[in-house]
Each structure stands twice: as structure tokens, then as C-alpha cells.
Short mmCIF file of C-alpha atoms in Angstrom, two decimals:
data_model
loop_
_atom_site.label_atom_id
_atom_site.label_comp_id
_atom_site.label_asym_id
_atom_site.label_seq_id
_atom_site.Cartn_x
_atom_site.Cartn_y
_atom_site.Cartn_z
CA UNK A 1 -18.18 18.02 2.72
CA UNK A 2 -16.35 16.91 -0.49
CA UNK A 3 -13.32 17.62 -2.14
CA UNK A 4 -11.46 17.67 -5.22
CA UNK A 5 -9.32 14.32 -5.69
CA UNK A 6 -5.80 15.29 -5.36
CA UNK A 7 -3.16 12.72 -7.20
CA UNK A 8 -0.64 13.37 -4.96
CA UNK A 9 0.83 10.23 -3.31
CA UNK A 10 2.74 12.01 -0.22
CA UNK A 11 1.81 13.72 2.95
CA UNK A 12 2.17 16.99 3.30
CA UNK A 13 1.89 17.24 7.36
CA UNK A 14 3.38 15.41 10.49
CA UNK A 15 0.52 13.97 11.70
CA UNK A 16 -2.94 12.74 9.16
CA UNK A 17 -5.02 13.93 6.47
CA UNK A 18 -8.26 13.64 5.51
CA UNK A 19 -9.92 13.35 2.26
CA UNK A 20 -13.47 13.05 1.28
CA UNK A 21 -13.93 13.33 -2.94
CA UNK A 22 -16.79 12.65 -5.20
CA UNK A 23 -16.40 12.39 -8.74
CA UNK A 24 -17.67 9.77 -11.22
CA UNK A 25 -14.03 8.55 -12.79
CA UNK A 26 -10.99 9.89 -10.92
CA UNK A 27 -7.95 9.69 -12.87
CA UNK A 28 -6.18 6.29 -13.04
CA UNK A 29 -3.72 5.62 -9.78
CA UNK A 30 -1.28 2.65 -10.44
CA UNK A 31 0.53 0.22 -8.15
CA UNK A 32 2.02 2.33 -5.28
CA UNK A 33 2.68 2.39 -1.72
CA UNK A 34 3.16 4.72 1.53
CA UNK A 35 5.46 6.13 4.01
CA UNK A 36 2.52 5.94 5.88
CA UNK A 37 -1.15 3.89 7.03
CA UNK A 38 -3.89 4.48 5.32
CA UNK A 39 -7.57 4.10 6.02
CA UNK A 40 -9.97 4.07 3.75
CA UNK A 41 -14.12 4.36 3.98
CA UNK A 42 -15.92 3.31 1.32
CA UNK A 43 -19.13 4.98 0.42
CA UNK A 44 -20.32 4.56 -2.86
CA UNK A 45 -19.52 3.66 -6.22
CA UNK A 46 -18.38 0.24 -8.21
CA UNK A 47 -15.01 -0.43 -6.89
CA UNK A 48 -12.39 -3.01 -6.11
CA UNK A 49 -9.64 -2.71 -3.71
CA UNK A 50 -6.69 -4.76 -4.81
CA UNK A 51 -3.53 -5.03 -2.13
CA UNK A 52 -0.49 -7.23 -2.87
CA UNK A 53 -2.62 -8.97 -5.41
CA UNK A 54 -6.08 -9.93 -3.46
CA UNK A 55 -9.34 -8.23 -4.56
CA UNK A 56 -11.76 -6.88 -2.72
CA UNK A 57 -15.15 -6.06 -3.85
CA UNK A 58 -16.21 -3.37 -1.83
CA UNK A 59 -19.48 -2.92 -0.26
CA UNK A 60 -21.06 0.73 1.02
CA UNK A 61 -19.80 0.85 4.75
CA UNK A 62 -16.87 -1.37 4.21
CA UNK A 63 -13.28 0.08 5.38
CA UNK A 64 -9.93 -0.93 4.19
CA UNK A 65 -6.49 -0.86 6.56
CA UNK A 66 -3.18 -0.59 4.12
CA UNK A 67 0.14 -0.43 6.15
CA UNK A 68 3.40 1.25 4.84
CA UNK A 69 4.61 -1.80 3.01
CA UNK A 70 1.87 -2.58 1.33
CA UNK A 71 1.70 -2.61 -2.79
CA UNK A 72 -2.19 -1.49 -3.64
CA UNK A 73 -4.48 0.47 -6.15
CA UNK A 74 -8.09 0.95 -6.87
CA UNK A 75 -9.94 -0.01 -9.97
CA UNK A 76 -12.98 1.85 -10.74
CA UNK A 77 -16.02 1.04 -13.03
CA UNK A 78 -17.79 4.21 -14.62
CA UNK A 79 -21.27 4.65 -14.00
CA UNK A 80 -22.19 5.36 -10.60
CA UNK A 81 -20.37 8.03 -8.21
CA UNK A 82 -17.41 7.27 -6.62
CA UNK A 83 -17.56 8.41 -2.87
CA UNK A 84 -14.85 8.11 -0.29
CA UNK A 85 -13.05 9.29 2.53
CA UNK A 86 -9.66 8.27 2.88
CA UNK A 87 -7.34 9.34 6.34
CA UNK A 88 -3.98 9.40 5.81
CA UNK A 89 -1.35 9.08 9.27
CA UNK A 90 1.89 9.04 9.97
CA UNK A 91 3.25 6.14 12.09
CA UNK A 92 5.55 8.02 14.45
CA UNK A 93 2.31 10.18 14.93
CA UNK A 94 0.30 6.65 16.07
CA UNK A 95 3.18 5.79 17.53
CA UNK A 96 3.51 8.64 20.07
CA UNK A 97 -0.04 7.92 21.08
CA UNK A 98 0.96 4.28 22.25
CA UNK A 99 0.92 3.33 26.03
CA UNK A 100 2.40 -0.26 27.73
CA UNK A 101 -0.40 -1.86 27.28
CA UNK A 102 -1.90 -0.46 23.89
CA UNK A 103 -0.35 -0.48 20.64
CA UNK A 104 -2.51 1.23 18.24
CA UNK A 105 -0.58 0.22 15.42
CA UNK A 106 -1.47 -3.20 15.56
CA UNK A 107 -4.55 -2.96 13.69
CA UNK A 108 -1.99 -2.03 10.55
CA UNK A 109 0.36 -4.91 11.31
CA UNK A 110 -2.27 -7.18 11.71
CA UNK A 111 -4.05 -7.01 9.33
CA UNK A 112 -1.00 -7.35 7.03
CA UNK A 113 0.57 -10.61 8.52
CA UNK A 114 -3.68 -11.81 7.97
CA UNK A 115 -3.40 -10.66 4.43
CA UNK A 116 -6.89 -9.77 4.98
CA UNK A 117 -7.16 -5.74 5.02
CA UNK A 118 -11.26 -5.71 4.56
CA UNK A 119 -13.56 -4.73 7.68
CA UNK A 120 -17.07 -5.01 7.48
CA UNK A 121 -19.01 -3.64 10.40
CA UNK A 122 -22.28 -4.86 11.59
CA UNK A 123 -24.81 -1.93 11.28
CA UNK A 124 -24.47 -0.35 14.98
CA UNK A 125 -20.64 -0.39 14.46
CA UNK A 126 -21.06 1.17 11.18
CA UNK A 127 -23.44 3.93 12.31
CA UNK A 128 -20.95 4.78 15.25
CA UNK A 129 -18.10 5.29 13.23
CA UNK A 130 -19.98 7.03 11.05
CA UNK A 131 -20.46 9.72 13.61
CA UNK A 132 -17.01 10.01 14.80
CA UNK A 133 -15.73 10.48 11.22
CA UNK A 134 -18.27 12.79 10.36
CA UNK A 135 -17.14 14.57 13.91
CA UNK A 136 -13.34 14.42 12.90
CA UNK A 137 -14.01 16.37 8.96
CA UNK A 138 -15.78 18.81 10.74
CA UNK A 139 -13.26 19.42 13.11
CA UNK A 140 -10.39 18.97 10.48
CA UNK A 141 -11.74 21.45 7.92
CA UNK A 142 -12.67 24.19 10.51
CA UNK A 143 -9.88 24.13 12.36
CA UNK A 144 -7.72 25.30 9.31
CA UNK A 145 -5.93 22.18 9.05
CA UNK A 146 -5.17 22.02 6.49
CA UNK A 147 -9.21 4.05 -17.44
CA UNK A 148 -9.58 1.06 -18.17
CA UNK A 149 -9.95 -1.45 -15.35
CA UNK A 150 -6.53 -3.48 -14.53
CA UNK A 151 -6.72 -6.05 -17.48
CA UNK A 152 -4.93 -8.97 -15.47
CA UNK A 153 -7.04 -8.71 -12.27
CA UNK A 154 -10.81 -10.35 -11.54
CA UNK A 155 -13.49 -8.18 -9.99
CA UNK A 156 -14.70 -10.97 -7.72
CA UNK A 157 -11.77 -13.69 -7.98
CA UNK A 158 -9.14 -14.35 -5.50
CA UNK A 159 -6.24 -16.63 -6.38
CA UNK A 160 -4.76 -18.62 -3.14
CA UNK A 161 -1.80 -20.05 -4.30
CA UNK A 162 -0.78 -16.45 -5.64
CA UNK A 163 -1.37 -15.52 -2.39
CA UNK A 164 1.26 -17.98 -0.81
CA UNK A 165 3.64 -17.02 -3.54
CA UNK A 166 3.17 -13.04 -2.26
CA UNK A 167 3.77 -14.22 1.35
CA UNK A 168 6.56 -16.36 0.04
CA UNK A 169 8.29 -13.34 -1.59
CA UNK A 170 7.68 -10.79 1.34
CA UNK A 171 9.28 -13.59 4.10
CA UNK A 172 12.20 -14.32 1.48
CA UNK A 173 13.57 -11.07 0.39
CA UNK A 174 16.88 -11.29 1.37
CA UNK A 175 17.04 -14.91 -0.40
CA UNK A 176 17.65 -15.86 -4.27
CA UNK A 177 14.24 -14.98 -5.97
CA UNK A 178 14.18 -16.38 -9.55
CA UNK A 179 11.81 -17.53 -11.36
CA UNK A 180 12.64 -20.90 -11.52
CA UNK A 181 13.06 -21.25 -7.52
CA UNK A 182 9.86 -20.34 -6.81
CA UNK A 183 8.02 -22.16 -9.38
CA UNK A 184 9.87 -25.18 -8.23
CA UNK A 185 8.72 -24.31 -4.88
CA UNK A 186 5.18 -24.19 -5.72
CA UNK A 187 4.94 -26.78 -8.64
CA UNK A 188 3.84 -24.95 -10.70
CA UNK A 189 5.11 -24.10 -14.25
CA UNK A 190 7.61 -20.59 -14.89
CA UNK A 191 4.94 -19.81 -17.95
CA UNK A 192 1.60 -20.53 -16.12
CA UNK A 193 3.10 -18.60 -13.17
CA UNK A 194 4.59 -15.60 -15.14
CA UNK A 195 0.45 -15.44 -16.92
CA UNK A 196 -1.23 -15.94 -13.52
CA UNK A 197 0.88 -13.86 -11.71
CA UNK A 198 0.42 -10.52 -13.94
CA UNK A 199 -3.26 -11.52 -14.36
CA UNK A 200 -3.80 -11.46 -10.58
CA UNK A 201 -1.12 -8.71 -9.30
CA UNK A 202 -0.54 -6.29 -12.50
CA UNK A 203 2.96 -6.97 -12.01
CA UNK A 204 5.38 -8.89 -13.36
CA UNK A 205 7.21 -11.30 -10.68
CA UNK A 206 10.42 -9.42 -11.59
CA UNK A 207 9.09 -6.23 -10.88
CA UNK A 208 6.67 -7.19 -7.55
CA UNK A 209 10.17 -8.49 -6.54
CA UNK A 210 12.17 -5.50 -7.02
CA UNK A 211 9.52 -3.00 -6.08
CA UNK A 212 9.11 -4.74 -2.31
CA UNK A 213 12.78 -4.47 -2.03
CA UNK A 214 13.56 -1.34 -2.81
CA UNK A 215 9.84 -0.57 -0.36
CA UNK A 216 11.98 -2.17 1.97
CA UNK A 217 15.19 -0.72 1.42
CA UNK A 218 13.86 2.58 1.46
CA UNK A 219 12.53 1.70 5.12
CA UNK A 220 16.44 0.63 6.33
CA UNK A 221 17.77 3.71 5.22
CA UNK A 222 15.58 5.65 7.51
CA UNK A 223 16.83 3.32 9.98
CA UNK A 224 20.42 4.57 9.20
CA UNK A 225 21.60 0.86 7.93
CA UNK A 226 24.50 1.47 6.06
CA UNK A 227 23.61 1.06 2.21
CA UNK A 228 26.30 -1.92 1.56
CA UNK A 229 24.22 -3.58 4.19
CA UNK A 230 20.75 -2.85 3.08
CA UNK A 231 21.64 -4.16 -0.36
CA UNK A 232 22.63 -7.57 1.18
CA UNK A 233 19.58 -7.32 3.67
CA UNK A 234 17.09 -6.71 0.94
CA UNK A 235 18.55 -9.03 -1.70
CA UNK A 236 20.17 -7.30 -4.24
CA UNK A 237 23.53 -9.36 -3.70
CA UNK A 238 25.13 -6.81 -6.44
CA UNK A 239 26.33 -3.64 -4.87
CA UNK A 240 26.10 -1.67 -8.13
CA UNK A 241 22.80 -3.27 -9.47
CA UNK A 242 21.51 -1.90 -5.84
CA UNK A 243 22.28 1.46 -6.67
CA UNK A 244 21.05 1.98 -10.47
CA UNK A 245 17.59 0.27 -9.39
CA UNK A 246 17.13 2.89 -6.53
CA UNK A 247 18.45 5.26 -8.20
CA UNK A 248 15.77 4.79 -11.43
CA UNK A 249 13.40 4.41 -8.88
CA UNK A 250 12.85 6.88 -6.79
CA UNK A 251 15.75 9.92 -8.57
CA UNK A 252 18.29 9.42 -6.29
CA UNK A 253 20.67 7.20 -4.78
CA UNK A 254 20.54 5.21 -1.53
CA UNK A 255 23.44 7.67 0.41
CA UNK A 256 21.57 10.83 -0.70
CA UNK A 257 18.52 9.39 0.50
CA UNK A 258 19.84 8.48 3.63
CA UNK A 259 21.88 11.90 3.81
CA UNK A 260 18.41 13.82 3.15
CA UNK A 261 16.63 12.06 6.19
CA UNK A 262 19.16 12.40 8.61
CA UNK A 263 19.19 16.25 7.76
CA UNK A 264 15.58 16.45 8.07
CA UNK A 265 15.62 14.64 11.34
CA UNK A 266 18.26 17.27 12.31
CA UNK A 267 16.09 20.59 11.83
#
């Protein structure tokens, strides 16, 4: 069962969706993230996986986990078909399915705090969940239910001490983020940092910054954090500065964003 490759970075139900496209080159997806966890099955094709700046070369069988805080994108080589199925699910919908003992989310968290997203069953494993996907498209679809390859990143190269810097920025949000701190704090120089930095991540260090705070900003609001708060929370120390950036970010500002949610939560 395949299906056409839909761009569209938002879920359209309450619950999880499930894609499985087949096309040589799909269009070109930048840096982006979720509202919700996403899991994705590799199946065939040449393709690397690259969240908050690691690679990973992927292998037929391999699965990646990607949180709701999480910065990632795909690059694709022409050549060979590009097969996957992808499951899209809303935390409040894995949340529900919790018990005392059991938190099913933790396979999303954890694999975030590891910085290591990549599973690679052993064959059995593999075969099993092979089934029960195979099981849950069938049941999804007849129920109703509903390019150029990232210059600045290595196919098979992983940088560690970008790494650190990554975990450094996501622990140290709400802190002073410049340039100059963090290249003190990591010896290294602002111009070899600034080069290795875009090579490895696609981003600048500005904008890696400001994107995971206004990722997290965004989360606060649904949270109902007042907005002078979450722009002191998430380091924007300017009130003002706060707003524009959200605002040229996502269309609107922080208080109709907030306003929105709490309406929708209402109906």
C-alpha cells in the first residue's frame, strides 16, 4: 500500500497517522519540528537522517524515534527508490494510554536525553514488527481513517564536540547564548565554530538558538505560562524582541497563540 508524499508538516487528527510513500526524489523538506512524535521505518532508498545535527546513515529495517522538540530533516540521494512509512501521534493520545507502572512515552524522551534516536533490530525483532505494521496500514486504510543534499552536513560523519555544544544549548536556554560564551566554553575558536557548526547542523548558531526557543516557547504557551514569563524562561531577556521573533515565525504573536489554544481546548 503506498501513497502519495504529502508536504504537509501538521496533523490533521487527534490521535496518529500513517504514511507509507514511494517515489524516487520527494520534494526537499528543511529543518523543522513537531507538535507531535514521530516514528519512522525505513525501507529503502539512499538516505540520511539528520536530528539536532547527528547523521544517521540509514540501513533497510532501521527505525528512527523524533520527539516534539526535536530539530530534524532528511537528505536524499537520487537513484534508487525512496520507501518509507512514517506514523505520526499525538502525545496526549500516548499519554492517555499510560498506566502507573508504564509510560509509553519514554521511548521518545529517552531517546532524546541519549541523543541517539537510531534502532536497529536484530532480524526476529525486525520481522515481528514488520507484521504488526503491516497489520496496523491495513487496518488504518480500511477502516476509513483517514535537491541538492544539505551542503554543510557529512553522509557518514558525526561531530562530538558539536554534539556537546547542541546539548549545551538545549540545557542552557534560559541563559546568555552568544557566540563568544560558548566558544569560550568549549575552546574552541567563534570562526571555526560558526564553519563547523553550519557544516554539521545547516544552521547557523544564531538561528539553532532562536529556533529551540521559540520550539520551546511555543510548548509554555500551551501550558498557559504567561508570555512575559515565557520570554524570560526561554531566554529572550527583551520583551519586545520576544514578540517580533514569534511573531515572524510562526504569523502570529505569543497572546494570540495562547488565546487560540485555550479556545480550542474549550470546544
Amino acid at each position: 500500500m503506498e501513497h502519495k508524499f504529502t508536504p504537509r508538516q501538521y496533523m490533521v487528527k487527534n490521535d496518529f497517522e500513517f504514511f507509507h510513500t514511494k517515489e524516487e526524489l520527494p520534494p526537499n523538506i528543511e529543518y523543522h519540528n513537531h507538535d507531535f512524535y514521530e516514528i519512522f521505518f525505513y525501507i529503502s532508498g539512499k538516505v540520511t537522517y539528520v536530528i539536532e545535527g547527528k547523521s544517521y546513515k540509514l540501513k533497510p529495517g532501521d527505525i528512527i524515534l523524533i520527539n516534539n522538540r526535536e530539530l530534524h530533516r532528511t537528505i536524499i540521494e537520487g537513484g534508487e527508490d525512496y520507501e518509507r512509512i512514517v506514523i505520526w501521534i499525538k502525545p496526549d493520545y500516548i499519554t492517555n494510554l499510560n498506566t502507573d507502572s508504564t509510560d509509553l512515552t519514554m521511548c521518545f524522551e529517552s531517546s532524546a536525553k541519549k541523543k541517539y534516536n537510531l534502532l536497529r533490530p536484530d532480524t526476529e525483532t525486525l520481522a515481528y514488527l514488520k507484521t504488526i505494521v503491516q497489520k496496523l496500514e491495513k487496518a488504518y486504510y480500511n477502516s476509513g481513517f483517514g535537491s541538492e543534499v544539505l551542503k554543510y552536513a557529512y553522509v557518514n560523519e558525526y561531530n562530538q564536540k558539536i554534539s556537546n555544544i547542541i546539548k549545551y544549548i538545549n540545557a542552557n536556554l534560559d541563559s546568555q547564548l552568544s557566540l563568544e560564551n560558548i566558544s569560550a566554553q568549549f575552546y574552541i575558536s567563534k570562526y571555526h565554530l560558526l564553519r563547523e557548526f553550519k557544516k554539521y547542523t545547516g544552521f547557523t548558531i544564531h538561528r539553532f538558538i532562536q529556533k529551540k526557543r521559540l520550539i520551546m516557547a511555543r510548548m509554555l504557551l500551551k501550558e498557559n505560562v504567561k508570555v512575559s514569563e515565557v520570554s524570560l524562561v526561554c531566554g529572550f531577556g527583551d520583551y519586545s524582541n520576544f514578540i517580533r521573533t514569534f511573531k515572524r515565525e510562526y504569523g502570529i504573536s505569543p497572546k494570540v497563540f495562547a488565546r487560540e489554544i485555550i479556545q480550542e481546548r474549550d470546544i
